[in-house]
Tab-separated table of C-alpha atoms in Angstrom:
chain	number	residue	atom	x	y	z
A	68	MET	CA	14.855	-11.549	-18.842
A	69	PHE	CA	12.726	-14.476	-17.213
A	70	ILE	CA	9.435	-14.147	-17.159
A	71	LEU	CA	7.398	-15.459	-14.251
A	72	ASN	CA	4.457	-17.504	-15.461
A	73	ALA	CA	2.220	-20.177	-13.107
A	74	SER	CA	1.711	-22.762	-15.903
A	75	GLU	CA	5.448	-23.095	-16.303
A	76	PRO	CA	7.172	-24.724	-13.038
A	77	LYS	CA	9.607	-26.642	-15.098
A	78	GLU	CA	10.902	-23.551	-16.490
A	79	LEU	CA	10.632	-21.508	-12.761
A	80	ALA	CA	12.874	-24.401	-11.455
A	81	GLN	CA	15.694	-24.429	-13.891
A	82	TYR	CA	15.733	-20.369	-13.198
A	83	LEU	CA	15.754	-20.763	-9.395
A	84	LYS	CA	18.752	-23.558	-9.679
A	85	GLU	CA	20.591	-21.056	-12.055
A	86	ASN	CA	20.301	-18.337	-9.203
A	87	GLN	CA	21.374	-20.920	-6.680
A	88	TRP	CA	17.835	-20.431	-4.820
A	89	LEU	CA	16.680	-23.785	-5.226
A	90	ALA	CA	18.971	-26.614	-3.696
A	91	ASP	CA	19.797	-29.636	-6.025
A	92	ALA	CA	17.256	-31.914	-4.040
A	93	GLU	CA	14.779	-29.659	-4.033
A	94	SER	CA	11.729	-29.623	-6.171
A	95	ILE	CA	8.537	-27.789	-6.973
A	96	LEU	CA	5.297	-29.268	-5.975
A	97	SER	CA	3.064	-26.235	-6.749
A	98	LEU	CA	2.646	-22.713	-7.653
A	99	THR	CA	-0.614	-21.130	-6.206
A	100	LYS	CA	-1.619	-17.290	-5.707
A	101	PRO	CA	-1.194	-16.209	-2.268
A	102	GLY	CA	-3.300	-13.393	-2.188
A	103	GLU	CA	-5.083	-10.607	-4.381
A	104	GLY	CA	-2.439	-8.008	-5.196
A	105	ASN	CA	-2.687	-5.373	-7.360
A	106	MET	CA	0.865	-4.270	-8.620
A	107	ASN	CA	2.792	-7.424	-9.304
A	108	TYR	CA	2.754	-11.000	-10.263
A	109	VAL	CA	3.262	-13.201	-7.163
A	110	LEU	CA	3.433	-16.554	-6.572
A	111	ARG	CA	3.566	-19.320	-3.521
A	112	VAL	CA	6.405	-21.711	-4.187
A	113	THR	CA	5.570	-24.889	-2.893
A	114	THR	CA	8.633	-27.433	-2.983
A	115	ASN	CA	9.688	-30.706	-1.363
A	116	LEU	CA	11.388	-28.876	1.574
A	117	ARG	CA	9.819	-25.350	2.136
A	118	THR	CA	7.939	-22.465	0.769
A	119	PHE	CA	8.659	-19.398	-0.318
A	120	ILE	CA	7.241	-15.986	-2.166
A	121	ILE	CA	8.331	-15.259	-5.559
A	122	LYS	CA	7.320	-11.767	-7.013
A	123	GLN	CA	8.062	-9.950	-10.330
A	124	SER	CA	7.232	-6.447	-11.310
A	125	ARG	CA	6.284	-5.552	-15.106
A	126	ALA	CA	6.029	-2.458	-17.005
A	127	TYR	CA	2.440	-2.138	-15.965
A	128	VAL	CA	0.205	-2.686	-13.297
A	129	GLU	CA	-0.806	-6.131	-13.057
A	130	LYS	CA	-4.615	-5.731	-12.015
A	131	TYR	CA	-5.027	-2.940	-14.733
A	132	PRO	CA	-2.517	-3.534	-17.526
A	133	GLN	CA	-3.389	-0.521	-19.330
A	134	VAL	CA	-2.005	1.486	-16.396
A	135	LEU	CA	1.478	1.605	-17.046
A	136	ALA	CA	3.854	1.530	-14.530
A	137	PRO	CA	8.157	1.465	-13.486
A	138	ALA	CA	8.956	-2.116	-14.420
A	139	GLU	CA	12.112	-1.919	-11.663
A	140	ARG	CA	9.997	-1.450	-8.930
A	141	VAL	CA	10.622	-4.447	-6.972
A	142	ILE	CA	14.244	-3.303	-6.786
A	143	THR	CA	13.168	-0.465	-4.945
A	144	GLU	CA	11.212	-2.951	-2.447
A	145	ALA	CA	14.055	-4.847	-2.115
A	146	GLY	CA	16.058	-1.737	-1.049
A	147	PHE	CA	13.431	-1.234	1.628
A	148	TYR	CA	13.665	-4.995	2.814
A	149	GLN	CA	17.710	-4.577	3.060
A	150	LYS	CA	17.334	-1.310	4.697
A	151	ILE	CA	15.237	-2.334	7.409
A	152	ALA	CA	16.978	-5.655	7.985
A	153	SER	CA	18.709	-3.885	10.806
A	154	ALA	CA	16.077	-2.935	12.911
A	155	ASN	CA	14.509	-6.128	14.497
A	156	ALA	CA	11.593	-4.356	15.539
A	157	VAL	CA	10.466	-3.215	11.986
A	158	GLN	CA	12.300	-6.439	10.454
A	159	SER	CA	10.117	-8.734	13.107
A	160	ARG	CA	6.837	-7.446	11.481
A	161	MET	CA	7.990	-8.093	7.759
A	162	PRO	CA	8.903	-11.141	5.590
A	163	HIS	CA	12.789	-11.583	5.064
A	164	LEU	CA	14.273	-10.884	1.439
A	165	LEU	CA	15.849	-13.903	0.397
A	166	GLY	CA	16.848	-13.146	-3.284
A	167	LEU	CA	16.628	-10.391	-5.956
A	168	ASP	CA	17.294	-10.699	-9.792
A	169	LYS	CA	17.714	-6.860	-11.040
A	170	VAL	CA	17.742	-8.132	-14.750
A	171	SER	CA	14.396	-9.756	-14.340
A	172	ASN	CA	12.977	-7.621	-11.517
A	173	ILE	CA	12.060	-10.428	-9.701
A	174	LEU	CA	12.601	-10.914	-5.414
A	175	LEU	CA	12.088	-13.797	-3.093
A	176	LEU	CA	10.695	-13.439	0.061
A	177	GLU	CA	9.838	-15.567	3.435
A	178	ASP	CA	6.559	-16.766	2.891
A	179	LEU	CA	4.579	-15.800	6.359
A	180	GLY	CA	2.374	-18.497	5.996
A	181	LYS	CA	-1.083	-19.259	5.137
A	182	SER	CA	-2.931	-15.858	6.162
A	183	ASN	CA	-5.477	-13.594	5.095
A	184	ASP	CA	-5.150	-9.479	4.955
A	185	PHE	CA	-7.081	-7.012	6.539
A	186	SER	CA	-9.467	-6.253	3.617
A	187	VAL	CA	-12.163	-8.246	5.101
A	188	LEU	CA	-12.762	-4.964	7.346
A	189	TYR	CA	-14.433	-3.434	3.949
A	190	ASP	CA	-17.473	-5.872	4.483
A	191	LEU	CA	-17.866	-3.057	7.407
A	192	LYS	CA	-18.842	-6.020	9.995
A	193	GLN	CA	-15.504	-6.770	10.971
A	194	ARG	CA	-13.932	-4.602	14.085
A	195	LEU	CA	-10.396	-3.668	14.595
A	196	THR	CA	-9.584	-4.100	18.285
A	197	ALA	CA	-7.399	-1.673	20.304
A	198	GLU	CA	-4.647	-4.068	20.631
A	199	GLU	CA	-4.499	-4.553	16.851
A	200	ILE	CA	-4.403	-0.744	16.259
A	201	THR	CA	-1.679	-0.513	18.675
A	202	VAL	CA	0.482	-3.029	16.863
A	203	LEU	CA	-0.211	-1.284	13.461
A	204	VAL	CA	1.171	2.096	15.202
A	205	SER	CA	3.899	0.614	16.764
A	206	TYR	CA	5.052	-0.611	13.801
A	207	LEU	CA	5.026	2.840	12.304
A	208	ASN	CA	6.492	4.101	15.270
A	209	GLU	CA	9.915	1.977	15.059
A	210	LEU	CA	9.921	2.585	10.977
A	211	HIS	CA	9.440	6.337	11.037
A	212	THR	CA	11.946	6.902	13.995
A	213	HIS	CA	14.548	4.365	13.593
A	214	PHE	CA	15.373	5.571	10.078
A	215	GLN	CA	14.985	9.474	10.238
A	216	LYS	CA	17.303	11.506	8.456
A	217	THR	CA	19.476	14.599	9.645
A	218	LYS	CA	19.952	15.680	5.811
A	219	MET	CA	17.279	14.770	2.896
A	220	ASP	CA	18.924	12.925	0.106
A	221	ASP	CA	17.786	10.695	-3.067
A	222	GLU	CA	17.925	7.212	-1.067
A	223	LEU	CA	14.974	5.318	-2.198
A	224	ALA	CA	13.425	8.251	-3.908
A	225	ASN	CA	10.964	5.926	-5.818
A	226	LEU	CA	9.906	8.838	-7.798
A	227	GLU	CA	8.945	7.248	-10.894
A	228	LEU	CA	6.252	5.159	-8.803
A	229	ARG	CA	5.353	8.080	-6.583
A	230	LYS	CA	4.712	10.018	-9.700
A	231	LEU	CA	2.235	7.164	-10.911
A	232	ASN	CA	0.460	7.238	-7.328
A	233	TYR	CA	0.341	10.900	-7.676
A	234	GLU	CA	-1.566	10.960	-10.371
A	235	HIS	CA	-4.462	8.099	-9.125
A	236	ILE	CA	-4.420	10.150	-5.618
A	237	PHE	CA	-4.266	13.393	-6.154
A	238	ARG	CA	-5.409	14.196	-9.559
A	239	TYR	CA	-7.539	11.654	-11.591
A	240	PRO	CA	-10.153	11.312	-9.061
A	241	PHE	CA	-10.868	15.039	-9.456
A	242	LEU	CA	-10.948	15.071	-12.985
A	243	GLU	CA	-14.549	15.724	-14.227
A	244	GLU	CA	-13.573	13.691	-17.341
A	245	ASN	CA	-11.289	10.969	-16.836
A	246	GLY	CA	-12.852	8.078	-18.578
A	247	PHE	CA	-13.955	6.166	-15.558
A	248	ASP	CA	-17.959	5.886	-15.233
A	249	LEU	CA	-18.215	5.538	-11.386
A	250	ASP	CA	-22.016	4.169	-12.000
A	251	SER	CA	-20.044	1.251	-13.201
A	252	VAL	CA	-19.078	0.717	-9.691
A	253	GLN	CA	-22.472	2.056	-7.830
A	254	MET	CA	-25.539	3.367	-9.744
A	255	GLY	CA	-25.502	7.326	-8.580
A	256	LEU	CA	-22.041	7.385	-7.613
A	257	GLN	CA	-21.060	9.331	-10.661
A	258	GLU	CA	-23.524	12.427	-9.677
A	259	LEU	CA	-22.480	11.884	-6.083
A	260	ALA	CA	-18.871	12.676	-7.042
A	261	LEU	CA	-19.212	15.444	-9.743
A	262	PRO	CA	-19.816	18.224	-7.056
A	263	TYR	CA	-16.250	17.482	-5.642
A	264	LYS	CA	-14.715	17.406	-9.129
A	265	LYS	CA	-16.082	20.816	-9.779
A	266	ASN	CA	-14.802	22.452	-6.312
A	267	ALA	CA	-11.899	24.822	-7.359
A	268	ALA	CA	-11.024	25.515	-3.911
A	269	LEU	CA	-10.819	21.737	-2.972
A	270	LYS	CA	-8.778	20.657	-6.145
A	271	SER	CA	-6.489	23.440	-5.307
A	272	LYS	CA	-5.911	22.069	-1.783
A	273	VAL	CA	-5.486	18.773	-3.164
A	274	GLU	CA	-3.000	20.196	-5.729
A	275	LEU	CA	-0.822	21.405	-2.667
A	276	LEU	CA	-1.340	17.984	-0.850
A	277	GLY	CA	0.163	16.344	-3.793
A	278	SER	CA	3.092	18.456	-4.322
A	279	LEU	CA	3.806	17.424	-0.608
A	280	TYR	CA	3.672	13.819	-1.482
A	281	LEU	CA	6.067	14.449	-4.302
A	282	SER	CA	8.460	16.192	-1.841
A	283	LYS	CA	11.439	14.997	-0.151
A	284	GLY	CA	11.517	14.199	3.282
A	285	LYS	CA	13.383	12.722	6.298
A	286	TYR	CA	11.244	9.990	7.407
A	287	LEU	CA	11.187	6.410	5.870
A	288	LEU	CA	7.756	5.512	4.951
A	289	HIS	CA	5.841	2.170	4.149
A	290	GLY	CA	3.750	4.212	1.440
A	291	ASP	CA	1.280	2.124	1.148
A	292	TYR	CA	-0.151	1.436	4.860
A	293	TYR	CA	-3.841	0.388	4.386
A	294	PRO	CA	-5.349	-3.307	5.362
A	295	GLY	CA	-4.271	-5.106	2.279
A	296	SER	CA	-1.060	-4.362	3.352
A	297	TRP	CA	-1.494	-5.916	6.940
A	298	LEU	CA	-1.667	-9.786	7.261
A	299	LYS	CA	-3.297	-11.850	10.118
A	300	THR	CA	-0.596	-14.458	10.583
A	301	ASP	CA	-0.323	-17.299	13.658
A	302	ASP	CA	2.562	-15.028	14.508
A	303	GLY	CA	0.627	-11.609	14.793
A	304	ILE	CA	0.249	-8.889	12.695
A	305	LYS	CA	2.595	-8.684	9.764
A	306	ILE	CA	3.110	-5.967	7.182
A	307	ILE	CA	3.916	-6.504	3.447
A	308	ASP	CA	4.128	-4.837	-0.058
A	309	PRO	CA	6.380	-1.628	0.497
A	310	GLU	CA	6.897	-0.994	-2.853
A	311	PHE	CA	5.439	2.620	-2.573
A	312	CYS	CA	7.969	3.130	0.148
A	313	TYR	CA	9.915	6.418	0.310
A	314	PHE	CA	11.604	8.948	2.454
A	315	GLY	CA	8.556	11.533	3.050
A	316	LEU	CA	6.299	13.245	5.294
A	317	ARG	CA	5.233	10.840	8.525
A	318	GLU	CA	1.738	12.552	7.912
A	319	PHE	CA	1.109	10.376	4.746
A	320	ASP	CA	1.455	6.731	6.577
A	321	LEU	CA	-0.627	7.826	9.441
A	322	GLY	CA	-3.182	9.460	7.277
A	323	VAL	CA	-3.728	6.503	5.026
A	324	LEU	CA	-4.018	4.321	8.161
A	325	ILE	CA	-6.801	6.566	9.661
A	326	ALA	CA	-8.537	6.922	6.074
A	327	HIS	CA	-9.171	3.268	5.954
A	328	LEU	CA	-10.517	3.397	9.359
A	329	TYR	CA	-13.171	5.963	8.520
A	330	LEU	CA	-13.740	3.682	5.090
A	331	SER	CA	-14.103	0.522	6.917
A	332	GLN	CA	-16.442	2.360	9.686
A	333	GLN	CA	-14.334	1.479	12.935
A	334	ASP	CA	-15.098	2.775	15.926
A	335	VAL	CA	-13.847	6.587	16.281
A	336	SER	CA	-11.972	5.691	19.499
A	337	LEU	CA	-9.312	3.887	17.742
A	338	ILE	CA	-8.010	7.204	16.160
A	339	THR	CA	-7.693	8.236	19.860
A	340	VAL	CA	-5.512	5.112	20.602
A	341	ILE	CA	-3.609	6.381	17.474
A	342	GLU	CA	-2.853	9.681	19.085
A	343	LYS	CA	-2.077	8.154	22.071
A	344	GLU	CA	0.362	5.226	20.672
A	345	TYR	CA	1.971	7.052	18.001
A	346	ALA	CA	5.027	8.743	19.807
A	347	ALA	CA	5.460	11.898	17.768
A	348	PHE	CA	1.644	12.511	17.030
A	349	ALA	CA	2.078	16.521	19.025
A	350	ASP	CA	4.563	16.854	16.280
A	351	LEU	CA	2.798	16.270	13.471
A	352	ASN	CA	1.063	19.012	11.323
A	353	PRO	CA	-2.805	18.629	11.820
A	354	GLU	CA	-3.606	20.449	8.586
A	355	ILE	CA	-1.365	18.053	6.453
A	356	LEU	CA	-2.552	15.344	8.242
A	357	ASN	CA	-6.155	15.800	7.798
A	358	GLY	CA	-6.001	16.479	4.098
A	359	PHE	CA	-4.018	13.341	3.648
A	360	VAL	CA	-6.796	11.596	5.358
A	361	GLY	CA	-9.533	13.311	3.236
A	362	VAL	CA	-7.732	12.755	-0.120
A	363	GLU	CA	-7.303	8.765	0.899
A	364	MET	CA	-10.870	8.600	1.672
A	365	MET	CA	-12.093	10.506	-1.777
A	366	ARG	CA	-9.698	8.836	-4.335
A	367	ARG	CA	-10.488	5.289	-2.594
A	368	LEU	CA	-14.402	6.801	-3.015
A	369	ILE	CA	-14.516	7.970	-6.401
A	370	GLY	CA	-10.921	7.003	-7.832
A	371	LEU	CA	-9.666	3.902	-9.838
A	372	ALA	CA	-8.455	1.998	-6.894
A	373	GLN	CA	-12.094	0.995	-5.519
A	374	LEU	CA	-12.388	-1.050	-2.192
A	375	PRO	CA	-14.947	-3.738	-2.017
A	376	LEU	CA	-17.070	-1.556	0.385
A	377	GLN	CA	-20.376	-3.166	1.275
A	378	MET	CA	-22.021	-0.080	1.729
A	379	GLU	CA	-25.127	2.294	0.497
A	380	LEU	CA	-24.491	5.369	-1.568
A	381	ASN	CA	-25.777	7.817	0.961
A	382	GLU	CA	-23.057	6.236	3.314
A	383	LYS	CA	-20.543	7.019	0.764
A	384	GLY	CA	-21.973	10.432	0.046
A	385	LYS	CA	-21.194	11.046	4.068
A	386	LEU	CA	-17.555	9.896	3.933
A	387	LEU	CA	-17.224	12.289	0.805
A	388	GLU	CA	-18.597	15.498	3.041
A	389	LEU	CA	-16.096	14.128	5.763
A	390	ALA	CA	-13.145	14.062	3.591
A	391	ASN	CA	-14.301	17.281	2.239
A	392	GLN	CA	-14.112	18.964	5.384
A	393	LEU	CA	-10.846	16.900	6.530
A	394	ILE	CA	-9.334	18.498	3.653
A	395	MET	CA	-10.914	21.959	3.740
A	396	LYS	CA	-10.205	22.702	7.146
């Protein structure tokens, strides 16, 4: 198994040539980090001829090495890219898959160029435009409708990674004692979170939503549709990192999207744009959709996967209460 390492360009060049991913006349000029990823070890490879992205998944979460994760998750991600290659409207918004090594859990992707993701929204000063939200919804429209199944099966089930995600979305944030001191994030957050951690009715609803998340569905989902997965490039908005993909309920992708509009304090009129632009919005289950919105908000406020929110404690308190209301409706 080859181990990706930014400080070993010669070894990487040899590995790439062995896999016929680097031409004889091609040499590596630099290895750099393309962005702030959480799950995997990712590098931008710059050669004398081009640039591309190389990604390796390991048996743990790259940002949190103490958190174990399925080592082969990039193989599922590659399966997603192979699947969507037949749908130009989806593929045009994503990088092309260039190569996959199932032994070393490494994939090569098209480099979308020097770009920034939309995490800047969390400074609460940046505003998404109606045009941008329309593009983001259009992507989900195409993804969900083009790959709709008539019969549920185990394709791209991604169950092991979903089980990990389940723990961090639907269980861990609601444990009274989970080993994570929220006051280390922001003083007073631990006390603010306690009423929700003690709320049996809320936790029962969250558990039900978690079971829906783990269930099979008919629609291909991105699975982690939040600002860190949206890139602002010279060619428009692009979507990356579908490693949490699976066939499930459409409400989950939409719920995550809407949750981050609330978390980044976007204009509520954008939710109206979503309702208008998402073709099957009237067919969605509003209770499930609102539940997923609320759970995503809560887990980002009182769970391990914290956001760089430039927000006062009282504002987080308002968002937690809104999330609670959405879940309990």
